[in-house]
JSON list of C-alpha atoms and ligand atoms in Angstrom, two decimals:
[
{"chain": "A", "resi": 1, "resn": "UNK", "atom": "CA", "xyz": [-157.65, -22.55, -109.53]},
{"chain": "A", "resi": 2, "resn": "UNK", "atom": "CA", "xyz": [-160.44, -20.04, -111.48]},
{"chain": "A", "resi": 3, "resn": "UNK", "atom": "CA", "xyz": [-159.12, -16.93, -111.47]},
{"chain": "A", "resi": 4, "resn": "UNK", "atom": "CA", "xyz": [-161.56, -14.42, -108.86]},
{"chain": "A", "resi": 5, "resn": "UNK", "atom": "CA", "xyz": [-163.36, -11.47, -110.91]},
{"chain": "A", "resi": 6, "resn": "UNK", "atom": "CA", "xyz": [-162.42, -8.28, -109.13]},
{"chain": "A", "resi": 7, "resn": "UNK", "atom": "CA", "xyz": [-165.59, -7.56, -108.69]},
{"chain": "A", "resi": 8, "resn": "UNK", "atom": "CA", "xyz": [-165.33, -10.51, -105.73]},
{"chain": "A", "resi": 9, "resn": "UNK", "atom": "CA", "xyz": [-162.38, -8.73, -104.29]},
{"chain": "A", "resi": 10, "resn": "UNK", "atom": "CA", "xyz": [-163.99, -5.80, -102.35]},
{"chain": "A", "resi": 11, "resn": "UNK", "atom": "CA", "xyz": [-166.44, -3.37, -102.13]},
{"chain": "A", "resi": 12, "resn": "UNK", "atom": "CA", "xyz": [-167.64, -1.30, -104.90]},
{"chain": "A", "resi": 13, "resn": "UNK", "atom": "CA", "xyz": [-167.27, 1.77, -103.10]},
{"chain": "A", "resi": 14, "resn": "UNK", "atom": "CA", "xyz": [-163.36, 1.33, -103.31]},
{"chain": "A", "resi": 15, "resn": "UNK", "atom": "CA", "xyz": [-163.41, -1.05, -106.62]},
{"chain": "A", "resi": 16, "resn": "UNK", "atom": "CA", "xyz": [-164.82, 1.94, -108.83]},
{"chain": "A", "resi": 17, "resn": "UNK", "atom": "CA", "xyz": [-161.21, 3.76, -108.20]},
{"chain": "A", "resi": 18, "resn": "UNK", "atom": "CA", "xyz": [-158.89, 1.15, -109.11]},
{"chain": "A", "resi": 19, "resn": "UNK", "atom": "CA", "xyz": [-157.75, 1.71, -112.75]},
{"chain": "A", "resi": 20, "resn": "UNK", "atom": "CA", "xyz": [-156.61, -2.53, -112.80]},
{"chain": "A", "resi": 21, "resn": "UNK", "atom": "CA", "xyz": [-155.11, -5.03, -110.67]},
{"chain": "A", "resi": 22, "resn": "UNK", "atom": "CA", "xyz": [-151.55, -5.36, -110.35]},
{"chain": "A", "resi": 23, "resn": "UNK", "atom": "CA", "xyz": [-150.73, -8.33, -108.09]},
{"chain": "A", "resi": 24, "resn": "UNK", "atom": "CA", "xyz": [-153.41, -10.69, -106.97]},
{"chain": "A", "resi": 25, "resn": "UNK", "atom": "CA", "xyz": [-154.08, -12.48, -103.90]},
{"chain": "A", "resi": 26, "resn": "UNK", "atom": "CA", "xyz": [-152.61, -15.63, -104.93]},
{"chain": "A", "resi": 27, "resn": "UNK", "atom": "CA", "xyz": [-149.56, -13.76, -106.24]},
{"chain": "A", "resi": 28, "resn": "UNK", "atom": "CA", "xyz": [-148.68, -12.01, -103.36]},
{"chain": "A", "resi": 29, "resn": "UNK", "atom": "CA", "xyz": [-148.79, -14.97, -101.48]},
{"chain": "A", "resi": 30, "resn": "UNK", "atom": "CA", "xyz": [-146.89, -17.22, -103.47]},
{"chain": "A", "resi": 31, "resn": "UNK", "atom": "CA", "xyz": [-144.02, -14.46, -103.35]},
{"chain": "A", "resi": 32, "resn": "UNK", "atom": "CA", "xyz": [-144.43, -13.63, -99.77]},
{"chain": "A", "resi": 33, "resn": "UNK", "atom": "CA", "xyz": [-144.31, -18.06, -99.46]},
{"chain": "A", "resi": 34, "resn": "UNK", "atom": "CA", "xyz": [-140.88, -17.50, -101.29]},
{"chain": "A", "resi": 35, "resn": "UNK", "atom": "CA", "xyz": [-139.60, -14.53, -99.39]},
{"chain": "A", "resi": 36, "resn": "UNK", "atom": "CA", "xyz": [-140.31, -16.64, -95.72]},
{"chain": "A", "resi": 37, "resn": "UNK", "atom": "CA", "xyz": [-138.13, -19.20, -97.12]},
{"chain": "A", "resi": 38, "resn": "UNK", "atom": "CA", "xyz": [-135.47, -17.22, -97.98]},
{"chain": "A", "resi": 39, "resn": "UNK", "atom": "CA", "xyz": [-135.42, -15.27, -94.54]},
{"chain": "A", "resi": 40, "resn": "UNK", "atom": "CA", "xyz": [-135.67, -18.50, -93.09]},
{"chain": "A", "resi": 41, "resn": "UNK", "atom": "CA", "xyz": [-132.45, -20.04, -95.11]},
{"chain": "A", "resi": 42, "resn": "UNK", "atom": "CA", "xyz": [-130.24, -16.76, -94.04]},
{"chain": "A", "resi": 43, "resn": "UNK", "atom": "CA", "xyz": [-131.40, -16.26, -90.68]},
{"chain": "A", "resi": 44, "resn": "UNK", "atom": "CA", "xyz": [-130.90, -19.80, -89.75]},
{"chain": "A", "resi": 45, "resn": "UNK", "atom": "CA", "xyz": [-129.43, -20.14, -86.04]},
{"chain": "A", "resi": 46, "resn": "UNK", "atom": "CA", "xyz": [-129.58, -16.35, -85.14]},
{"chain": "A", "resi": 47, "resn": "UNK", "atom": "CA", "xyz": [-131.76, -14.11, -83.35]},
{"chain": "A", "resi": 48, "resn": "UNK", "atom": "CA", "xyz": [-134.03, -12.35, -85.78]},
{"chain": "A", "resi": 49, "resn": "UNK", "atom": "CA", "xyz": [-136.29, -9.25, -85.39]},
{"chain": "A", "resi": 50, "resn": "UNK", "atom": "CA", "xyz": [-138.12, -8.47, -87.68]},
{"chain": "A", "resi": 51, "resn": "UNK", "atom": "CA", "xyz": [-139.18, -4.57, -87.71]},
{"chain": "A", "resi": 52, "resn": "UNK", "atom": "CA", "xyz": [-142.05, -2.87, -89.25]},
{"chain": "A", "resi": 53, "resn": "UNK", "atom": "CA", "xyz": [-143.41, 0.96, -89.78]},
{"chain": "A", "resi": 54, "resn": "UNK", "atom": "CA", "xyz": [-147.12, 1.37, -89.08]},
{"chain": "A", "resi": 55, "resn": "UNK", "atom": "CA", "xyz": [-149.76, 1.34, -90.36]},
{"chain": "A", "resi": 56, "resn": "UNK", "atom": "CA", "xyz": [-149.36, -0.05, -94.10]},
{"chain": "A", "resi": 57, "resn": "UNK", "atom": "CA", "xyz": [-146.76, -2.88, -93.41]},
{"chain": "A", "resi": 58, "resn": "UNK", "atom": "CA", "xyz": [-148.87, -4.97, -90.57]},
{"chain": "A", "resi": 59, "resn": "UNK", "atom": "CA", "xyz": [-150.46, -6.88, -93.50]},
{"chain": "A", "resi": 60, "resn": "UNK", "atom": "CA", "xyz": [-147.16, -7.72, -95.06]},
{"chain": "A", "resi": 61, "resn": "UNK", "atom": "CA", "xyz": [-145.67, -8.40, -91.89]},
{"chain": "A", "resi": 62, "resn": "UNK", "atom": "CA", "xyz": [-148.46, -10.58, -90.76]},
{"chain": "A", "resi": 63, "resn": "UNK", "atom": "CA", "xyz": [-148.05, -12.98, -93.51]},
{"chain": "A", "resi": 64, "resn": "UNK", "atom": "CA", "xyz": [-144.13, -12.68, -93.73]},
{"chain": "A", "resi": 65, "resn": "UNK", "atom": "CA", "xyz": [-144.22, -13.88, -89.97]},
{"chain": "A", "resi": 66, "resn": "UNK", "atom": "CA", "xyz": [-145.97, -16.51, -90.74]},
{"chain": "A", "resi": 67, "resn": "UNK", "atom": "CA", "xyz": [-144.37, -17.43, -93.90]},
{"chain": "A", "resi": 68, "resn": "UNK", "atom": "CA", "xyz": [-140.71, -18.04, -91.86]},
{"chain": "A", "resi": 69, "resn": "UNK", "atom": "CA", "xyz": [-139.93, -21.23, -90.48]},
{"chain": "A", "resi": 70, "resn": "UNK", "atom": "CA", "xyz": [-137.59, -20.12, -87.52]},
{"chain": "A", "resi": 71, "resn": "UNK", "atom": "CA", "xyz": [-137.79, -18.49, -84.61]},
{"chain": "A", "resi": 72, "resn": "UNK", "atom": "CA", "xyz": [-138.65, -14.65, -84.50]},
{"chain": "A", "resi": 73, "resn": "UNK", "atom": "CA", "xyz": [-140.02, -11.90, -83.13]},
{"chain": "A", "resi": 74, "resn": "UNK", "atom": "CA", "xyz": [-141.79, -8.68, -84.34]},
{"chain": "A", "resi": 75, "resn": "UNK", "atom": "CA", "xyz": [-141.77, -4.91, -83.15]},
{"chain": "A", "resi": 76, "resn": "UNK", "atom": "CA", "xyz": [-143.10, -2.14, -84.98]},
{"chain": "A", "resi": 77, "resn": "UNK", "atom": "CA", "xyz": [-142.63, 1.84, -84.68]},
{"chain": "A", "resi": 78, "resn": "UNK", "atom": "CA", "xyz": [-144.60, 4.30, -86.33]},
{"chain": "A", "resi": 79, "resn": "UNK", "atom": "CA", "xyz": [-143.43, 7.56, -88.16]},
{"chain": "A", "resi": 80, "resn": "UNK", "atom": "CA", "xyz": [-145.00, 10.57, -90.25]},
{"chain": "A", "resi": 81, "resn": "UNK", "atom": "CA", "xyz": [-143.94, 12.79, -92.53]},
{"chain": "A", "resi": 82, "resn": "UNK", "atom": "CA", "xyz": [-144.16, 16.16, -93.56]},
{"chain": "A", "resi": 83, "resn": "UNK", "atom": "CA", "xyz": [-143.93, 18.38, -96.60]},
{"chain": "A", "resi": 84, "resn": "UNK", "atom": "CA", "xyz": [-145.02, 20.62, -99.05]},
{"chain": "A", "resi": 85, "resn": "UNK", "atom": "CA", "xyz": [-145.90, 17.36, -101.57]},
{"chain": "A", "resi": 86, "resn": "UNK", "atom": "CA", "xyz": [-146.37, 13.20, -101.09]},
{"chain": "A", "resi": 87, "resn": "UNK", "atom": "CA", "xyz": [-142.90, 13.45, -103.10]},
{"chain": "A", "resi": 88, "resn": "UNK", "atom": "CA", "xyz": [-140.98, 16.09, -101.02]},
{"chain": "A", "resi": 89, "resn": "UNK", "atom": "CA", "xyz": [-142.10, 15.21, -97.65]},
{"chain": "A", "resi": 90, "resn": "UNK", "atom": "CA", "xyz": [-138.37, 15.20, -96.31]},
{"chain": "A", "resi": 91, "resn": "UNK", "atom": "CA", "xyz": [-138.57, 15.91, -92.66]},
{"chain": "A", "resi": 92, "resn": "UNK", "atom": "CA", "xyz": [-139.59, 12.62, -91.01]},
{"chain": "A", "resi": 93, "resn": "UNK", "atom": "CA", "xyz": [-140.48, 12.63, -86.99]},
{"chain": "A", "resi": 94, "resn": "UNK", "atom": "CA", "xyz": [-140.70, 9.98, -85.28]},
{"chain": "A", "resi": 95, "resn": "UNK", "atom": "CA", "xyz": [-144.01, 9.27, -83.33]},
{"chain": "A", "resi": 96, "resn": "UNK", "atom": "CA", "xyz": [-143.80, 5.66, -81.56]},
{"chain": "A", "resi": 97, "resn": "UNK", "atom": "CA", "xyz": [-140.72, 4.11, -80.64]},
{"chain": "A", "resi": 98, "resn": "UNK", "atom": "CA", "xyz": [-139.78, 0.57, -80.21]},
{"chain": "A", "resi": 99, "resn": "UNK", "atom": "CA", "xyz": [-140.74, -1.80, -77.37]},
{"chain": "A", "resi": 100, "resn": "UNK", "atom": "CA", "xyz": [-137.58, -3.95, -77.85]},
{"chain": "A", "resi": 101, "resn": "UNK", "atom": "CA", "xyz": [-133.90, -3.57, -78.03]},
{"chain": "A", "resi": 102, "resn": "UNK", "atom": "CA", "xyz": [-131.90, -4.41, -81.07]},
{"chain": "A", "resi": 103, "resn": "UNK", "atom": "CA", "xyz": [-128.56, -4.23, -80.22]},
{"chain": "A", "resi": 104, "resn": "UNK", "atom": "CA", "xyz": [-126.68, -7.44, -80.36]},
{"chain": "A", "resi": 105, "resn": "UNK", "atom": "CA", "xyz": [-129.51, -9.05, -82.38]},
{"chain": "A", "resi": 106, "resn": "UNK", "atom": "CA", "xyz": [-130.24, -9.56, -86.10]},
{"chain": "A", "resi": 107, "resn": "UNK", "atom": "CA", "xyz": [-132.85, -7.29, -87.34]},
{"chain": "A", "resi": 108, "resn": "UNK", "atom": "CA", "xyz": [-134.76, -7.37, -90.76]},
{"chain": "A", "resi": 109, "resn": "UNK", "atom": "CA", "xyz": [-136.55, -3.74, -91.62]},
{"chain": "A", "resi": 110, "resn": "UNK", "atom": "CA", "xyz": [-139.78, -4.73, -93.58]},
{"chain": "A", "resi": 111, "resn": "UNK", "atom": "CA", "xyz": [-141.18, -2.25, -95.64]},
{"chain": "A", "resi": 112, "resn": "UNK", "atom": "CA", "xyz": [-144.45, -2.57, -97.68]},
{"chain": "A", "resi": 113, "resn": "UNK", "atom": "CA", "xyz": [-143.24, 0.40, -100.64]},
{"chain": "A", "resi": 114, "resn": "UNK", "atom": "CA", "xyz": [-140.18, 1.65, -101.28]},
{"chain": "A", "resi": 115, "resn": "UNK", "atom": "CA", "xyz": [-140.21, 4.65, -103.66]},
{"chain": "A", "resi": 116, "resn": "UNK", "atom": "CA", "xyz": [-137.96, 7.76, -103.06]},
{"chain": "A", "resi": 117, "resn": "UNK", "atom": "CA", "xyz": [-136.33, 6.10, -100.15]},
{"chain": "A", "resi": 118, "resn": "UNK", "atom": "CA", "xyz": [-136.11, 8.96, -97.50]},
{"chain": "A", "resi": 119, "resn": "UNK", "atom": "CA", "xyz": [-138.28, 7.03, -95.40]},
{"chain": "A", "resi": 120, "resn": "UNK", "atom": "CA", "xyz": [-136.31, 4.09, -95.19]},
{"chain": "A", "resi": 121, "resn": "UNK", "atom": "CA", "xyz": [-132.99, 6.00, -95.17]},
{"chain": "A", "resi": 122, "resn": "UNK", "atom": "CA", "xyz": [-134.26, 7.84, -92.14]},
{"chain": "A", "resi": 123, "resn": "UNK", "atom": "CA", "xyz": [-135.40, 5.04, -90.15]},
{"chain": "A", "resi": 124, "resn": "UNK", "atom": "CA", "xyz": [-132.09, 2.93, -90.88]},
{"chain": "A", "resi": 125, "resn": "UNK", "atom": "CA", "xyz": [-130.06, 5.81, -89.93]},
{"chain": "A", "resi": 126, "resn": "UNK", "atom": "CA", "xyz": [-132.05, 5.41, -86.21]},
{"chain": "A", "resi": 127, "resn": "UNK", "atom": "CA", "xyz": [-131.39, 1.92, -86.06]},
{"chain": "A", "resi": 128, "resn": "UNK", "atom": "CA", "xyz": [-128.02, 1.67, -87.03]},
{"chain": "A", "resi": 129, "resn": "UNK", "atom": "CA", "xyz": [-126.97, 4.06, -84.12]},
{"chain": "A", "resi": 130, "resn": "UNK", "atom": "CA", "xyz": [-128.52, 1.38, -82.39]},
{"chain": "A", "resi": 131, "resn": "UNK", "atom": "CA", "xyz": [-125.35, -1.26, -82.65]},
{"chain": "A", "resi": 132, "resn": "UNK", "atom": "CA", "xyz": [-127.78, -3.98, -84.54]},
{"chain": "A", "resi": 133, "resn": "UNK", "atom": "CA", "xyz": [-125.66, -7.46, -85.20]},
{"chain": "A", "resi": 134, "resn": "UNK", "atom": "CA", "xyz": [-127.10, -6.62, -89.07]},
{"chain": "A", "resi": 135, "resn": "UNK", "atom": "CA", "xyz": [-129.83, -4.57, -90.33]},
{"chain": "A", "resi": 136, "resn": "UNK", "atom": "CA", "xyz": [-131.01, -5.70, -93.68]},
{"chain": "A", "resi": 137, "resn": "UNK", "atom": "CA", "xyz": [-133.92, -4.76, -95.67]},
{"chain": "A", "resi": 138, "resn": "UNK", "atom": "CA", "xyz": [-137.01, -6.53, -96.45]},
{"chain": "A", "resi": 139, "resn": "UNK", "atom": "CA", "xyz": [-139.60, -4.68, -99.20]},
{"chain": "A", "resi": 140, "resn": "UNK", "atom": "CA", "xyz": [-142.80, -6.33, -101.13]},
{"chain": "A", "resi": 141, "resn": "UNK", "atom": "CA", "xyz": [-142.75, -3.48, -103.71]},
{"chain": "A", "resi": 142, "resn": "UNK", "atom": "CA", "xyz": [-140.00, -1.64, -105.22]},
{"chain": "A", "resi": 143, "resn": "UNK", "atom": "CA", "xyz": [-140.28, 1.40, -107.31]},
{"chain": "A", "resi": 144, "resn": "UNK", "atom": "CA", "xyz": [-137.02, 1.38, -108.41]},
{"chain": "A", "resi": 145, "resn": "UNK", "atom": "CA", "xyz": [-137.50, 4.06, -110.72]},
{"chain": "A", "resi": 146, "resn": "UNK", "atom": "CA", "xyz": [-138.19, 6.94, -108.18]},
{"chain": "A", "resi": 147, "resn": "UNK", "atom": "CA", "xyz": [-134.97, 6.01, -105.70]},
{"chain": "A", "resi": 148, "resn": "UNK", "atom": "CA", "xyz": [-133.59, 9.60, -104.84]},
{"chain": "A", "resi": 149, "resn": "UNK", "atom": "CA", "xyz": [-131.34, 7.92, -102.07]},
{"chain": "A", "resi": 150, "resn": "UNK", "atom": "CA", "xyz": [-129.89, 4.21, -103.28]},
{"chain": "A", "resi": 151, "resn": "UNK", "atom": "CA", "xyz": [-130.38, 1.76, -100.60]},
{"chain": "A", "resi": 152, "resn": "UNK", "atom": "CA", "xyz": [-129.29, -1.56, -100.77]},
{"chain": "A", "resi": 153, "resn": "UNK", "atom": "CA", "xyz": [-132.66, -4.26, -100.49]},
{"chain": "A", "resi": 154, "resn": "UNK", "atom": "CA", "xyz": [-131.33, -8.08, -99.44]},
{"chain": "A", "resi": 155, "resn": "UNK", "atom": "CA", "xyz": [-135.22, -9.59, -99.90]},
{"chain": "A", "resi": 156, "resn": "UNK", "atom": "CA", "xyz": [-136.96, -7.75, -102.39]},
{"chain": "A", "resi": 157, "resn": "UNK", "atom": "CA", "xyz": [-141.09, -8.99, -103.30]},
{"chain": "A", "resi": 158, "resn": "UNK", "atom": "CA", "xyz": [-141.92, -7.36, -106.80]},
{"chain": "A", "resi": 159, "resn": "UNK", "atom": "CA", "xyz": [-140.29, -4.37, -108.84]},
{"chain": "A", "resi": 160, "resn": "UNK", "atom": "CA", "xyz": [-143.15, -2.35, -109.92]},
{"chain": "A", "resi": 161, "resn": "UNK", "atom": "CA", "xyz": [-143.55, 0.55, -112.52]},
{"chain": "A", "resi": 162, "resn": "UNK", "atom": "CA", "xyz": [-144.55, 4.45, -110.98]},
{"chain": "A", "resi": 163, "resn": "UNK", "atom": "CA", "xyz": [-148.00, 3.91, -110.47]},
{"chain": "A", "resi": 164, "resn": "UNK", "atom": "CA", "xyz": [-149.50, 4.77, -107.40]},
{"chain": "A", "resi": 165, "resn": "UNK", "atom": "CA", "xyz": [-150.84, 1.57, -105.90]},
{"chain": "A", "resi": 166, "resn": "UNK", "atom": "CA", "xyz": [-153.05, 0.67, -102.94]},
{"chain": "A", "resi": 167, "resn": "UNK", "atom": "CA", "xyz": [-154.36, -2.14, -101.08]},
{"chain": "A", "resi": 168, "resn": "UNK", "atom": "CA", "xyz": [-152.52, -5.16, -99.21]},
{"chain": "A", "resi": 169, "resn": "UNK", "atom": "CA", "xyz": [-152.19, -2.62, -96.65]},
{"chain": "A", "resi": 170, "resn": "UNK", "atom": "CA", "xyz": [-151.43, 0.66, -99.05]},
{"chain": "A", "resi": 171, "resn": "UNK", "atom": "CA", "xyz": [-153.36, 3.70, -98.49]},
{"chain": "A", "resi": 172, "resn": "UNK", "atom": "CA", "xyz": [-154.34, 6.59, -100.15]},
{"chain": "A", "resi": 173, "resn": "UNK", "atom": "CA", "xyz": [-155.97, 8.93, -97.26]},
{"chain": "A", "resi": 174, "resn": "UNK", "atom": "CA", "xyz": [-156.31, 5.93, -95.61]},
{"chain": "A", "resi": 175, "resn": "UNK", "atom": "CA", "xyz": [-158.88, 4.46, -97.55]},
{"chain": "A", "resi": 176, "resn": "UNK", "atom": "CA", "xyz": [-158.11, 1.28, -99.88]},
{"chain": "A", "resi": 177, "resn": "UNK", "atom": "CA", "xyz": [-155.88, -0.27, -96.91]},
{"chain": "A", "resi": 178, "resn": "UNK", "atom": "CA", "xyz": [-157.92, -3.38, -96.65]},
{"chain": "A", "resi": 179, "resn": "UNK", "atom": "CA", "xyz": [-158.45, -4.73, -100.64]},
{"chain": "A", "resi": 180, "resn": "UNK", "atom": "CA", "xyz": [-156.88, -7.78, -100.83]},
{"chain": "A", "resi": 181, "resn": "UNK", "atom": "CA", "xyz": [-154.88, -7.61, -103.89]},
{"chain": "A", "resi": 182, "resn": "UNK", "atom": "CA", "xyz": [-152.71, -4.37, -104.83]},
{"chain": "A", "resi": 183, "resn": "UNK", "atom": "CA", "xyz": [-154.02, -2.32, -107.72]},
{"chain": "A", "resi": 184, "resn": "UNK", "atom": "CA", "xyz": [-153.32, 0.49, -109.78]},
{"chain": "A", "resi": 185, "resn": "UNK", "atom": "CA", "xyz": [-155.27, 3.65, -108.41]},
{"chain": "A", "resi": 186, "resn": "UNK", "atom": "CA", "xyz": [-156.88, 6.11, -111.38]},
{"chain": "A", "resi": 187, "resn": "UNK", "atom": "CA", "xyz": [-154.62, 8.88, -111.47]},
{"chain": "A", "resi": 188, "resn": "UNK", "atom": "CA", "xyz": [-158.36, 11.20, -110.89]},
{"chain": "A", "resi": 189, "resn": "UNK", "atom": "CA", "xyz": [-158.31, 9.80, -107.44]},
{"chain": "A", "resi": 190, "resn": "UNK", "atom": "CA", "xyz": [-155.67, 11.54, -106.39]},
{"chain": "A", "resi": 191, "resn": "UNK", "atom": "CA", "xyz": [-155.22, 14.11, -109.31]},
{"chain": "A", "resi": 192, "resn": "UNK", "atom": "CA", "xyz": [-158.31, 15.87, -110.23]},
{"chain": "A", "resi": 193, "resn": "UNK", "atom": "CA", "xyz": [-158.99, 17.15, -113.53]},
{"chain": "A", "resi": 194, "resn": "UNK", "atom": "CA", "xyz": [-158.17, 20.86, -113.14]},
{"chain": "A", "resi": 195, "resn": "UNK", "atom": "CA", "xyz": [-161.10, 23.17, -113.08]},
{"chain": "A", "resi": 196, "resn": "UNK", "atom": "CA", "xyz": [-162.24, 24.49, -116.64]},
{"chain": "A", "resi": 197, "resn": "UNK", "atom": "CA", "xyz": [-162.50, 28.23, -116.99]},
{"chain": "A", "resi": 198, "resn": "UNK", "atom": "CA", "xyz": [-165.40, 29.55, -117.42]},
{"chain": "B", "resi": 201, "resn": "IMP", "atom": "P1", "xyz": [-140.36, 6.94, -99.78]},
{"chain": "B", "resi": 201, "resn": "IMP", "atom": "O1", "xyz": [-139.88, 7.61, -98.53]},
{"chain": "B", "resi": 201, "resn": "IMP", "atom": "O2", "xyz": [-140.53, 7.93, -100.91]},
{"chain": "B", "resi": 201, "resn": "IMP", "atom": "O3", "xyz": [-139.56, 5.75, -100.18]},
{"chain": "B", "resi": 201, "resn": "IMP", "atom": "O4", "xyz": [-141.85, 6.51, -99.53]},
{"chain": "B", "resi": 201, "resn": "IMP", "atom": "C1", "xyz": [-142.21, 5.38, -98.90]},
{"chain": "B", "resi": 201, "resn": "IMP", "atom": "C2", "xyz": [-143.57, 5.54, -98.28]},
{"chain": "B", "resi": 201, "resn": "IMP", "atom": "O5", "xyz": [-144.45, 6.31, -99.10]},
{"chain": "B", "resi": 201, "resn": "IMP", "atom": "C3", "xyz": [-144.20, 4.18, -98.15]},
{"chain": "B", "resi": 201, "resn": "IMP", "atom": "O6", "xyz": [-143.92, 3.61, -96.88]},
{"chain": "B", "resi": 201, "resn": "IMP", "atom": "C4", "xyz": [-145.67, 4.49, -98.34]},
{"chain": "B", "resi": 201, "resn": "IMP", "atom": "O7", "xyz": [-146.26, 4.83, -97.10]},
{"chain": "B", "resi": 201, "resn": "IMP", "atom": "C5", "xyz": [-145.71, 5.70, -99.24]},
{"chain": "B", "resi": 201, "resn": "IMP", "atom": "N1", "xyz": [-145.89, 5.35, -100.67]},
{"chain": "B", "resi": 201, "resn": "IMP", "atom": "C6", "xyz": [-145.01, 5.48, -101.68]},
{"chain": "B", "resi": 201, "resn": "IMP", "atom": "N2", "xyz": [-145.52, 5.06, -102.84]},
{"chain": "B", "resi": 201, "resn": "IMP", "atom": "C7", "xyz": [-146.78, 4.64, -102.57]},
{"chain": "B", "resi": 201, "resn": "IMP", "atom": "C8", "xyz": [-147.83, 4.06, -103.39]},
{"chain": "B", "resi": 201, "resn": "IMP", "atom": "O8", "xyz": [-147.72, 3.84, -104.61]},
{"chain": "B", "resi": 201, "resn": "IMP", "atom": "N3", "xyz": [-148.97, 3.74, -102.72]},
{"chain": "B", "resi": 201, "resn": "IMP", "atom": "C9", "xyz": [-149.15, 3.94, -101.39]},
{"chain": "B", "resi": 201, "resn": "IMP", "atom": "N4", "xyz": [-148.19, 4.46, -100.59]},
{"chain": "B", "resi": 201, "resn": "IMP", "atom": "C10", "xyz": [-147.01, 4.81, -101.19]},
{"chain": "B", "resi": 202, "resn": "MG", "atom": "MG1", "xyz": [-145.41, 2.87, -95.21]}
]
């Protein structure tokens, strides 16, 4: 297949902040293809629920879903997060709960990033009090070298460098959510050159 200029791949608006591409359309899918059949293969026979955090994840989750051959259903809760930075924003709240109950059943937390981990470590923590059959971890991107709190991740998309990335359902303010491949935002974006004295 040609390969898609990334000037095809969204609107220039959000295109002119993206320093390159990282993963491509085709290569997320092929991956999240890989990662359905694995889910598949384990879950085999048992009651899965598969559990997402809004808003970023629905895109993942959306394909996952559709990428696993068995039986299984999907509930989502949403968080936020507050602090003085985006890397010290330790005291999580959470803001929608549920709709289903977990214990008993076989739930898979899907994440879209994993980076310090406090998120994740929060929300297992409120599961797990929960009496789940097993709670195992599903992420498309790791950035292994930021984990602050070590979490064990059973299905595991792509280890990435520190970069901030967005699209596929990553954000930054909310904007970039809905590029289809995941790219490397300019570090101006978010960190402006700081003002020359004058
Ligand atoms: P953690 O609690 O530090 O592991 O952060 C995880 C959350 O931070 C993710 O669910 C994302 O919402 C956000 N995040 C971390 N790194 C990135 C990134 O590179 N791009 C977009 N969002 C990110
Ligand atoms: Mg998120």
């Amino acid at each position: 297949m040609a390969k898609t200029p990334i000037d095809a791949l969204g609107p220039p608006e959000l295109l002119r902040d993206i320093a390159h591409v990282l993963l491509t359309p085709e290569q997320i899918q092929q991956r999240v293809v890989e990662l359905g059949a694995e889910i598949s293969e384990a879950y085999q026979g048992k009651d899965l629920l598969i559990i997402g955090v809004l808003r970023g994840v629905i895109f993942f989750v959306a394909d996952l879903a559709r990428a696993i051959t068995i039986p299984a259903s999907v509930d989502f809760m949403s968080i936020s997060r507050y602090g003085p930075s985006e890397r010290t924003r330790g005291v999580v709240r959470l803001i929608k709960d549920l709709e289903e109950p977990i214990e008993g059943r076989h739930v898979l937390f899907v994440e879209d990033i994993i980076d310090t981990g406090f998120t994740l470590s929060y929300i297992l923590n409120i599961l797990r009090t929960r009496h789940p059959a097993s709670l195992k971890v599903c992420a498309l991107l790791d950035k292994q070298s930021f984990r602050l709190i070590d979490l064990p991740i059973a299905f595991r998309g792509f280890q990435i460098e520190d970069h901030f990335v967005v699209g596929y359902g990553l954000d930054y303010k909310q904007r970039y959510r809905n590029l289809p491949f995941i790219g490397v935002l300019k570090p101006e974006v978010y960190a402006p050159p700081p003002a020359t004295p004058n």
